[in-house]
Amino acid sequence: MAEYEWMKQVHDMVGRKTGAAYAWDRINEAMIRQWCEVMGVDNPLYTDPEYARQSEYGAIVAPPAMLQAWCLAGFRDEFPEGTSQDNPFEALTIMEAHGYPSVVAVNSEMTFDRYVRVGERLYYTTMFDSVSEEKTTGLGTGFFVTVIMYFYSQSEAGEDEKVGELLFRVFKFKAPEQAGSSDKAGQDSSEDSQQTIKRTPPGISDDTRFFWDGLKEGKLLIQHCKSCDKLQHPPGPVCSNCQSFDLDSVESTGKGSLYSFVVMHYPEVPPFEYPNPIGLVELDEGTRIIAGLVECDHIEIGQPLELVINTFDGDLTLPQFRPANS
Ligand code: ZN
């Protein structure tokens, strides 16, 4: 079962608990109000003291989904004094040292035992719950690692009370290019499988079909509201400015400039080439579009760009942008 000698060390960690990480602040109304505002939650149980007073809870309670937020490390990635120095993710460090550098979160399950109230102070402990055998997925080869965080309310007198828990699972892996030596006989080599993997086609609805049909005819069409004259992208069923359904489209000249961008390096997912630059392009017509950047030696915010329409996998037509030859 243990595929590698070094994995014994990881398996030995299963079931190990690390010490408490404390919340910076007691449960308080200001953080609750701000969280609700940002998340668009308008339940008066969380924000209206008078309503909450008359509820079965008798006072404001915190939204259950805030549980983890109370115990975050903060902007400087530091916890308050008294927090354990144990590293709950030590197993990941060991995997990294043995050639599995990438990580992606795969699932998270939160369980609430009860509402927490203003004035309570929380902390959590972490248990290294499990590690899978080595698996190969579309992303690469590696291990599924699960930790569980247990959240408690500190008690002044009696025993601390558990108020919820959070299961968190990640995939710790190496990308196909690096898999080499551990490839099992009979499997496709990573090069072969890259050639057969296609780009994921877009989900096309009645609201977006004109855009994709336009590209096939060599046109970049931008949705236009006939009521208020605004342009919007991506297209939708209704004008986001005036809520009118009276929409048509205009053809973009394909000229614009780079408003912002990212360059994807990791994880390397076929069939894309890496590094993979993706731009947020400000079209001269005044709306923005996200698209791949091609033929770029140098990328700079503000640089003039022009549209190129490229077809992939036979019938997938996509807008991309390259530096404009001015
Ligand atoms: Zn409108």
mmCIF file of C-alpha atoms and ligand atoms in Angstrom:
data_model
loop_
_atom_site.group_PDB
_atom_site.id
_atom_site.type_symbol
_atom_site.label_atom_id
_atom_site.label_comp_id
_atom_site.label_asym_id
_atom_site.label_seq_id
_atom_site.Cartn_x
_atom_site.Cartn_y
_atom_site.Cartn_z
ATOM 1 C CA MET A 1 0.000 0.000 0.000
ATOM 2 C CA ALA A 2 2.745 2.500 0.845
ATOM 3 C CA GLU A 3 4.039 3.232 -2.637
ATOM 4 C CA TYR A 4 7.212 4.959 -1.569
ATOM 5 C CA GLU A 5 9.424 4.536 1.467
ATOM 6 C CA TRP A 6 9.079 8.236 2.355
ATOM 7 C CA MET A 7 5.278 7.932 2.357
ATOM 8 C CA LYS A 8 5.560 5.913 5.580
ATOM 9 C CA GLN A 9 6.341 9.170 7.341
ATOM 10 C CA VAL A 10 3.166 10.701 5.913
ATOM 11 C CA HIS A 11 1.001 7.700 6.801
ATOM 12 C CA ASP A 12 2.328 7.860 10.360
ATOM 13 C CA MET A 13 0.890 11.383 10.640
ATOM 14 C CA VAL A 14 -2.694 10.262 9.989
ATOM 15 C CA GLY A 15 -4.809 10.964 13.045
ATOM 16 C CA ARG A 16 -2.350 13.497 14.451
ATOM 17 C CA LYS A 17 -3.837 16.633 15.964
ATOM 18 C CA THR A 18 -2.179 20.011 16.067
ATOM 19 C CA GLY A 19 -2.699 22.607 18.785
ATOM 20 C CA ALA A 20 -5.090 25.518 18.949
ATOM 21 C CA ALA A 21 -5.078 28.512 16.581
ATOM 22 C CA TYR A 22 -6.903 31.392 18.277
ATOM 23 C CA ALA A 23 -9.214 34.019 16.796
ATOM 24 C CA TRP A 24 -7.909 37.591 16.861
ATOM 25 C CA ASP A 25 -11.278 38.990 17.937
ATOM 26 C CA ARG A 26 -14.285 37.900 19.915
ATOM 27 C CA ILE A 27 -17.487 37.463 17.905
ATOM 28 C CA ASN A 28 -18.576 41.065 17.316
ATOM 29 C CA GLU A 29 -21.331 42.949 15.557
ATOM 30 C CA ALA A 30 -19.006 45.086 13.434
ATOM 31 C CA MET A 31 -17.393 42.104 11.696
ATOM 32 C CA ILE A 32 -20.780 40.426 11.272
ATOM 33 C CA ARG A 33 -22.243 43.547 9.677
ATOM 34 C CA GLN A 34 -19.284 43.998 7.319
ATOM 35 C CA TRP A 35 -19.286 40.327 6.309
ATOM 36 C CA CYS A 36 -23.044 40.426 5.584
ATOM 37 C CA GLU A 37 -22.615 43.596 3.548
ATOM 38 C CA VAL A 38 -19.837 42.130 1.426
ATOM 39 C CA MET A 39 -21.585 38.774 0.954
ATOM 40 C CA GLY A 40 -24.964 40.353 0.227
ATOM 41 C CA VAL A 41 -26.646 38.651 3.202
ATOM 42 C CA ASP A 42 -29.625 40.621 4.536
ATOM 43 C CA ASN A 43 -31.007 38.292 7.226
ATOM 44 C CA PRO A 44 -32.011 40.647 10.095
ATOM 45 C CA LEU A 45 -31.082 37.957 12.623
ATOM 46 C CA TYR A 46 -27.472 38.963 11.921
ATOM 47 C CA THR A 47 -27.794 42.712 11.524
ATOM 48 C CA ASP A 48 -30.947 44.076 13.210
ATOM 49 C CA PRO A 49 -30.564 44.098 17.041
ATOM 50 C CA GLU A 50 -34.294 44.703 17.618
ATOM 51 C CA TYR A 51 -35.370 41.859 15.333
ATOM 52 C CA ALA A 52 -32.732 39.544 16.827
ATOM 53 C CA ARG A 53 -33.835 40.427 20.381
ATOM 54 C CA GLN A 54 -37.332 39.167 19.634
ATOM 55 C CA SER A 55 -36.076 35.992 17.945
ATOM 56 C CA GLU A 56 -35.556 32.680 19.745
ATOM 57 C CA TYR A 57 -31.857 33.618 20.141
ATOM 58 C CA GLY A 58 -32.584 36.834 22.035
ATOM 59 C CA ALA A 59 -29.667 38.716 20.433
ATOM 60 C CA ILE A 60 -27.605 38.979 17.261
ATOM 61 C CA VAL A 61 -25.853 35.756 16.215
ATOM 62 C CA ALA A 62 -23.103 35.269 13.632
ATOM 63 C CA PRO A 63 -23.889 33.713 10.231
ATOM 64 C CA PRO A 64 -22.726 30.066 10.388
ATOM 65 C CA ALA A 65 -20.756 30.462 7.136
ATOM 66 C CA MET A 66 -18.527 33.024 8.931
ATOM 67 C CA LEU A 67 -17.088 30.301 11.163
ATOM 68 C CA GLN A 68 -13.702 30.110 9.465
ATOM 69 C CA ALA A 69 -13.499 33.886 9.046
ATOM 70 C CA TRP A 70 -13.240 34.393 12.840
ATOM 71 C CA CYS A 71 -10.087 32.305 13.021
ATOM 72 C CA LEU A 72 -8.154 33.507 9.976
ATOM 73 C CA ALA A 73 -4.514 34.432 10.409
ATOM 74 C CA GLY A 74 -4.986 37.993 9.232
ATOM 75 C CA PHE A 75 -3.274 40.071 6.608
ATOM 76 C CA ARG A 76 0.247 39.521 7.998
ATOM 77 C CA ASP A 77 -0.364 35.771 8.218
ATOM 78 C CA GLU A 78 0.059 35.823 11.994
ATOM 79 C CA PHE A 79 -2.052 34.362 14.768
ATOM 80 C CA PRO A 80 -2.461 35.822 18.271
ATOM 81 C CA GLU A 81 -0.165 34.891 21.135
ATOM 82 C CA GLY A 82 -0.755 31.448 22.546
ATOM 83 C CA THR A 83 -1.417 29.885 19.149
ATOM 84 C CA SER A 84 0.298 26.546 18.588
ATOM 85 C CA GLN A 85 3.425 26.534 16.402
ATOM 86 C CA ASP A 86 2.530 23.072 15.011
ATOM 87 C CA ASN A 87 2.225 22.984 11.235
ATOM 88 C CA PRO A 88 -1.014 21.151 10.336
ATOM 89 C CA PHE A 89 0.191 20.878 6.730
ATOM 90 C CA GLU A 90 3.558 19.246 7.405
ATOM 91 C CA ALA A 91 2.596 16.286 5.200
ATOM 92 C CA LEU A 92 2.349 18.628 2.213
ATOM 93 C CA THR A 93 5.862 19.898 2.894
ATOM 94 C CA ILE A 94 7.150 16.321 2.802
ATOM 95 C CA MET A 95 5.378 15.665 -0.497
ATOM 96 C CA GLU A 96 6.842 18.847 -1.943
ATOM 97 C CA ALA A 97 10.326 17.695 -1.028
ATOM 98 C CA HIS A 98 9.682 14.474 -2.957
ATOM 99 C CA GLY A 99 8.625 16.128 -6.208
ATOM 100 C CA TYR A 100 4.930 17.028 -5.808
ATOM 101 C CA PRO A 101 5.022 20.845 -5.893
ATOM 102 C CA SER A 102 1.479 21.768 -6.976
ATOM 103 C CA VAL A 103 -1.654 21.959 -4.919
ATOM 104 C CA VAL A 104 -5.304 22.475 -5.731
ATOM 105 C CA ALA A 105 -8.217 22.522 -3.310
ATOM 106 C CA VAL A 106 -10.774 19.884 -4.272
ATOM 107 C CA ASN A 107 -13.450 20.063 -1.651
ATOM 108 C CA SER A 108 -14.536 21.603 1.567
ATOM 109 C CA GLU A 109 -17.405 20.607 3.852
ATOM 110 C CA MET A 110 -18.503 22.772 6.733
ATOM 111 C CA THR A 111 -20.634 21.503 9.599
ATOM 112 C CA PHE A 112 -22.278 23.741 12.201
ATOM 113 C CA ASP A 113 -23.234 22.508 15.652
ATOM 114 C CA ARG A 114 -24.860 25.751 16.781
ATOM 115 C CA TYR A 115 -24.964 29.511 16.240
ATOM 116 C CA VAL A 116 -22.179 31.491 17.867
ATOM 117 C CA ARG A 117 -23.074 34.676 19.755
ATOM 118 C CA VAL A 118 -21.538 38.086 20.165
ATOM 119 C CA GLY A 119 -18.823 37.987 22.843
ATOM 120 C CA GLU A 120 -17.680 34.379 22.335
ATOM 121 C CA ARG A 121 -14.033 33.667 21.521
ATOM 122 C CA LEU A 122 -13.249 30.856 19.095
ATOM 123 C CA TYR A 123 -10.223 28.731 18.307
ATOM 124 C CA TYR A 124 -9.650 25.660 16.196
ATOM 125 C CA THR A 125 -7.510 22.561 16.241
ATOM 126 C CA THR A 126 -6.576 20.597 13.139
ATOM 127 C CA MET A 127 -6.433 16.856 12.550
ATOM 128 C CA PHE A 128 -4.560 15.248 9.672
ATOM 129 C CA ASP A 129 -7.427 12.979 8.641
ATOM 130 C CA SER A 130 -6.249 10.933 5.675
ATOM 131 C CA VAL A 131 -4.022 10.601 2.630
ATOM 132 C CA SER A 132 -4.996 8.656 -0.479
ATOM 133 C CA GLU A 133 -2.865 6.273 -2.481
ATOM 134 C CA GLU A 134 -1.112 7.847 -5.459
ATOM 135 C CA LYS A 135 -3.668 8.767 -8.150
ATOM 136 C CA THR A 136 -3.464 10.228 -11.650
ATOM 137 C CA THR A 137 -6.036 12.846 -12.654
ATOM 138 C CA GLY A 138 -6.323 15.308 -15.542
ATOM 139 C CA LEU A 139 -4.064 17.674 -13.602
ATOM 140 C CA GLY A 140 -1.299 15.234 -12.842
ATOM 141 C CA THR A 141 -0.189 12.546 -10.408
ATOM 142 C CA GLY A 142 -0.317 12.889 -6.649
ATOM 143 C CA PHE A 143 -2.196 12.390 -3.413
ATOM 144 C CA PHE A 144 -5.495 13.557 -1.967
ATOM 145 C CA VAL A 145 -4.863 14.947 1.508
ATOM 146 C CA THR A 146 -7.687 15.647 3.957
ATOM 147 C CA VAL A 147 -7.516 17.711 7.123
ATOM 148 C CA ILE A 148 -10.362 18.516 9.514
ATOM 149 C CA MET A 149 -10.498 21.709 11.541
ATOM 150 C CA TYR A 150 -12.543 21.590 14.762
ATOM 151 C CA PHE A 151 -13.887 24.940 15.980
ATOM 152 C CA TYR A 152 -14.466 25.528 19.698
ATOM 153 C CA SER A 153 -15.870 28.303 21.834
ATOM 154 C CA GLN A 154 -13.600 29.067 24.782
ATOM 155 C CA SER A 155 -15.321 28.766 28.127
ATOM 156 C CA GLU A 156 -14.469 30.982 31.119
ATOM 157 C CA ALA A 157 -15.436 28.311 33.622
ATOM 158 C CA GLY A 158 -16.468 24.925 32.242
ATOM 159 C CA GLU A 159 -15.354 22.880 29.287
ATOM 160 C CA ASP A 160 -14.817 24.457 25.855
ATOM 161 C CA GLU A 161 -17.688 23.668 23.524
ATOM 162 C CA LYS A 162 -17.337 22.486 19.929
ATOM 163 C CA VAL A 163 -19.372 24.702 17.588
ATOM 164 C CA GLY A 164 -18.526 23.322 14.154
ATOM 165 C CA GLU A 165 -15.982 21.701 11.897
ATOM 166 C CA LEU A 166 -14.479 22.137 8.458
ATOM 167 C CA LEU A 167 -13.206 19.317 6.280
ATOM 168 C CA PHE A 168 -10.676 20.487 3.743
ATOM 169 C CA ARG A 169 -9.248 18.291 0.977
ATOM 170 C CA VAL A 170 -6.457 19.146 -1.438
ATOM 171 C CA PHE A 171 -4.748 17.328 -4.297
ATOM 172 C CA LYS A 172 -0.962 17.564 -3.944
ATOM 173 C CA PHE A 173 0.503 16.686 -7.309
ATOM 174 C CA LYS A 174 3.085 16.960 -10.026
ATOM 175 C CA ALA A 175 2.054 18.049 -13.520
ATOM 176 C CA PRO A 176 2.183 15.431 -16.342
ATOM 177 C CA GLU A 177 5.487 16.767 -17.767
ATOM 178 C CA GLN A 178 7.167 15.912 -14.483
ATOM 179 C CA ALA A 179 5.422 12.596 -13.953
ATOM 180 C CA GLY A 180 7.983 10.703 -16.129
ATOM 181 C CA SER A 181 9.543 8.083 -13.872
ATOM 182 C CA SER A 182 6.375 7.138 -11.997
ATOM 183 C CA ASP A 183 4.301 6.575 -15.169
ATOM 184 C CA LYS A 184 3.010 3.048 -15.124
ATOM 185 C CA ALA A 185 3.639 0.836 -18.131
ATOM 186 C CA GLY A 186 0.771 0.800 -20.614
ATOM 187 C CA GLN A 187 -0.396 4.340 -19.847
ATOM 188 C CA ASP A 188 -0.315 7.028 -22.485
ATOM 189 C CA SER A 189 2.809 9.097 -22.329
ATOM 190 C CA SER A 190 1.983 12.655 -21.346
ATOM 191 C CA GLU A 191 2.818 13.851 -24.870
ATOM 192 C CA ASP A 192 0.279 11.533 -26.479
ATOM 193 C CA SER A 193 -2.475 12.410 -24.036
ATOM 194 C CA GLN A 194 -1.819 16.123 -24.584
ATOM 195 C CA GLN A 195 -2.491 15.722 -28.293
ATOM 196 C CA THR A 196 -5.870 14.124 -27.676
ATOM 197 C CA ILE A 197 -7.111 16.595 -25.037
ATOM 198 C CA LYS A 198 -9.222 19.362 -26.589
ATOM 199 C CA ARG A 199 -10.155 22.767 -25.305
ATOM 200 C CA THR A 200 -13.363 22.764 -23.297
ATOM 201 C CA PRO A 201 -16.089 24.196 -25.543
ATOM 202 C CA PRO A 202 -18.160 27.108 -24.204
ATOM 203 C CA GLY A 203 -21.672 26.583 -22.884
ATOM 204 C CA ILE A 204 -23.805 28.352 -25.494
ATOM 205 C CA SER A 205 -27.274 29.664 -24.630
ATOM 206 C CA ASP A 206 -29.877 31.680 -26.546
ATOM 207 C CA ASP A 207 -28.377 34.790 -24.935
ATOM 208 C CA THR A 208 -24.815 34.129 -26.098
ATOM 209 C CA ARG A 209 -25.292 32.312 -29.426
ATOM 210 C CA PHE A 210 -24.937 35.497 -31.522
ATOM 211 C CA PHE A 211 -21.459 36.024 -30.056
ATOM 212 C CA TRP A 212 -20.189 32.547 -31.031
ATOM 213 C CA ASP A 213 -21.928 32.597 -34.414
ATOM 214 C CA GLY A 214 -20.349 36.003 -35.092
ATOM 215 C CA LEU A 215 -16.857 34.642 -34.424
ATOM 216 C CA LYS A 216 -17.418 31.864 -36.949
ATOM 217 C CA GLU A 217 -18.143 34.615 -39.498
ATOM 218 C CA GLY A 218 -14.998 36.492 -38.457
ATOM 219 C CA LYS A 219 -16.785 39.163 -36.396
ATOM 220 C CA LEU A 220 -16.447 40.143 -32.751
ATOM 221 C CA LEU A 221 -19.992 41.093 -31.753
ATOM 222 C CA ILE A 222 -20.674 43.020 -28.565
ATOM 223 C CA GLN A 223 -24.097 43.119 -26.965
ATOM 224 C CA HIS A 224 -25.759 46.532 -27.159
ATOM 225 C CA CYS A 225 -28.810 47.864 -25.313
ATOM 226 C CA LYS A 226 -31.246 49.633 -27.591
ATOM 227 C CA SER A 227 -32.890 51.401 -24.647
ATOM 228 C CA CYS A 228 -29.899 53.028 -22.947
ATOM 229 C CA ASP A 229 -27.245 52.556 -25.663
ATOM 230 C CA LYS A 230 -24.762 50.779 -23.320
ATOM 231 C CA LEU A 231 -22.507 47.935 -24.426
ATOM 232 C CA GLN A 232 -22.004 44.897 -22.224
ATOM 233 C CA HIS A 233 -19.833 41.814 -22.269
ATOM 234 C CA PRO A 234 -20.192 38.930 -21.581
ATOM 235 C CA PRO A 235 -23.671 38.939 -23.105
ATOM 236 C CA GLY A 236 -26.676 38.258 -20.911
ATOM 237 C CA PRO A 237 -30.462 38.108 -21.091
ATOM 238 C CA VAL A 238 -30.978 41.654 -19.818
ATOM 239 C CA CYS A 239 -29.185 45.013 -19.856
ATOM 240 C CA SER A 240 -27.252 45.268 -16.580
ATOM 241 C CA ASN A 241 -27.601 49.064 -16.704
ATOM 242 C CA CYS A 242 -31.321 49.629 -17.332
ATOM 243 C CA GLN A 243 -32.795 46.083 -17.167
ATOM 244 C CA SER A 244 -34.173 46.358 -20.690
ATOM 245 C CA PHE A 245 -34.651 43.180 -22.730
ATOM 246 C CA ASP A 246 -34.354 45.138 -25.963
ATOM 247 C CA LEU A 247 -30.860 44.068 -26.970
ATOM 248 C CA ASP A 248 -28.944 43.755 -30.213
ATOM 249 C CA SER A 249 -25.248 43.759 -31.053
ATOM 250 C CA VAL A 250 -22.585 45.880 -32.695
ATOM 251 C CA GLU A 251 -19.460 44.686 -34.464
ATOM 252 C CA SER A 252 -16.258 45.665 -32.708
ATOM 253 C CA THR A 253 -13.336 46.974 -34.732
ATOM 254 C CA GLY A 254 -11.197 44.580 -32.704
ATOM 255 C CA LYS A 255 -8.948 47.425 -31.604
ATOM 256 C CA GLY A 256 -8.252 48.034 -27.963
ATOM 257 C CA SER A 257 -5.656 48.168 -25.226
ATOM 258 C CA LEU A 258 -4.540 45.926 -22.402
ATOM 259 C CA TYR A 259 -6.382 46.848 -19.204
ATOM 260 C CA SER A 260 -4.977 44.041 -17.042
ATOM 261 C CA PHE A 261 -3.556 40.534 -17.434
ATOM 262 C CA VAL A 262 -2.333 37.365 -15.762
ATOM 263 C CA VAL A 263 0.238 34.877 -16.989
ATOM 264 C CA MET A 264 -0.682 31.314 -16.062
ATOM 265 C CA HIS A 265 2.330 29.149 -15.211
ATOM 266 C CA TYR A 266 0.940 26.413 -13.004
ATOM 267 C CA PRO A 267 -0.596 23.923 -13.016
ATOM 268 C CA GLU A 268 0.116 23.140 -16.660
ATOM 269 C CA VAL A 269 -3.164 21.799 -17.991
ATOM 270 C CA PRO A 270 -3.253 20.414 -21.528
ATOM 271 C CA PRO A 271 -3.868 21.427 -24.258
ATOM 272 C CA PHE A 272 -2.720 24.954 -23.380
ATOM 273 C CA GLU A 273 0.817 26.181 -23.949
ATOM 274 C CA TYR A 274 2.731 27.653 -21.032
ATOM 275 C CA PRO A 275 3.377 30.303 -19.951
ATOM 276 C CA ASN A 276 -0.202 31.195 -20.911
ATOM 277 C CA PRO A 277 -0.961 34.962 -20.929
ATOM 278 C CA ILE A 278 -4.595 35.997 -20.524
ATOM 279 C CA GLY A 279 -5.661 39.601 -20.955
ATOM 280 C CA LEU A 280 -8.509 41.827 -19.895
ATOM 281 C CA VAL A 281 -8.807 43.921 -23.033
ATOM 282 C CA GLU A 282 -10.441 47.347 -23.100
ATOM 283 C CA LEU A 283 -12.044 47.607 -26.522
ATOM 284 C CA ASP A 284 -12.116 50.987 -28.249
ATOM 285 C CA GLU A 285 -15.932 50.710 -28.191
ATOM 286 C CA GLY A 286 -15.729 51.026 -24.399
ATOM 287 C CA THR A 287 -16.348 47.565 -22.985
ATOM 288 C CA ARG A 288 -13.913 44.917 -21.785
ATOM 289 C CA ILE A 289 -13.371 41.312 -22.802
ATOM 290 C CA ILE A 290 -11.211 38.514 -21.391
ATOM 291 C CA ALA A 291 -9.191 36.681 -24.037
ATOM 292 C CA GLY A 292 -5.948 34.829 -24.620
ATOM 293 C CA LEU A 293 -2.942 36.932 -25.664
ATOM 294 C CA VAL A 294 -0.858 35.620 -28.545
ATOM 295 C CA GLU A 295 2.312 36.610 -30.413
ATOM 296 C CA CYS A 296 3.452 38.619 -27.375
ATOM 297 C CA ASP A 297 7.170 38.993 -26.641
ATOM 298 C CA HIS A 298 6.419 41.627 -24.106
ATOM 299 C CA ILE A 299 3.233 42.393 -22.181
ATOM 300 C CA GLU A 300 2.477 45.779 -20.703
ATOM 301 C CA ILE A 301 -0.676 47.323 -19.314
ATOM 302 C CA GLY A 302 -1.977 49.942 -21.739
ATOM 303 C CA GLN A 303 -0.326 48.434 -24.809
ATOM 304 C CA PRO A 304 -2.405 48.608 -28.018
ATOM 305 C CA LEU A 305 -3.878 45.276 -29.084
ATOM 306 C CA GLU A 306 -5.767 43.940 -32.062
ATOM 307 C CA LEU A 307 -8.150 41.044 -32.501
ATOM 308 C CA VAL A 308 -7.191 37.767 -34.124
ATOM 309 C CA ILE A 309 -9.806 35.068 -34.514
ATOM 310 C CA ASN A 310 -8.389 31.570 -34.252
ATOM 311 C CA THR A 311 -10.029 28.187 -34.660
ATOM 312 C CA PHE A 312 -9.085 25.228 -32.466
ATOM 313 C CA ASP A 313 -9.928 21.530 -32.612
ATOM 314 C CA GLY A 314 -11.656 21.945 -35.950
ATOM 315 C CA ASP A 315 -14.663 24.042 -34.945
ATOM 316 C CA LEU A 316 -13.971 26.051 -31.789
ATOM 317 C CA THR A 317 -13.566 29.688 -32.862
ATOM 318 C CA LEU A 318 -12.140 32.038 -30.230
ATOM 319 C CA PRO A 319 -11.232 35.709 -30.056
ATOM 320 C CA GLN A 320 -7.591 36.325 -29.116
ATOM 321 C CA PHE A 321 -5.510 39.472 -29.076
ATOM 322 C CA ARG A 322 -2.007 40.318 -30.245
ATOM 323 C CA PRO A 323 0.076 43.501 -30.111
ATOM 324 C CA ALA A 324 -1.257 46.000 -32.659
ATOM 325 C CA ASN A 325 1.062 47.009 -35.478
ATOM 326 C CA SER A 326 0.660 50.735 -35.247
HETATM 327 ZN ZN ZN B 1 -29.839 49.376 -21.115
#
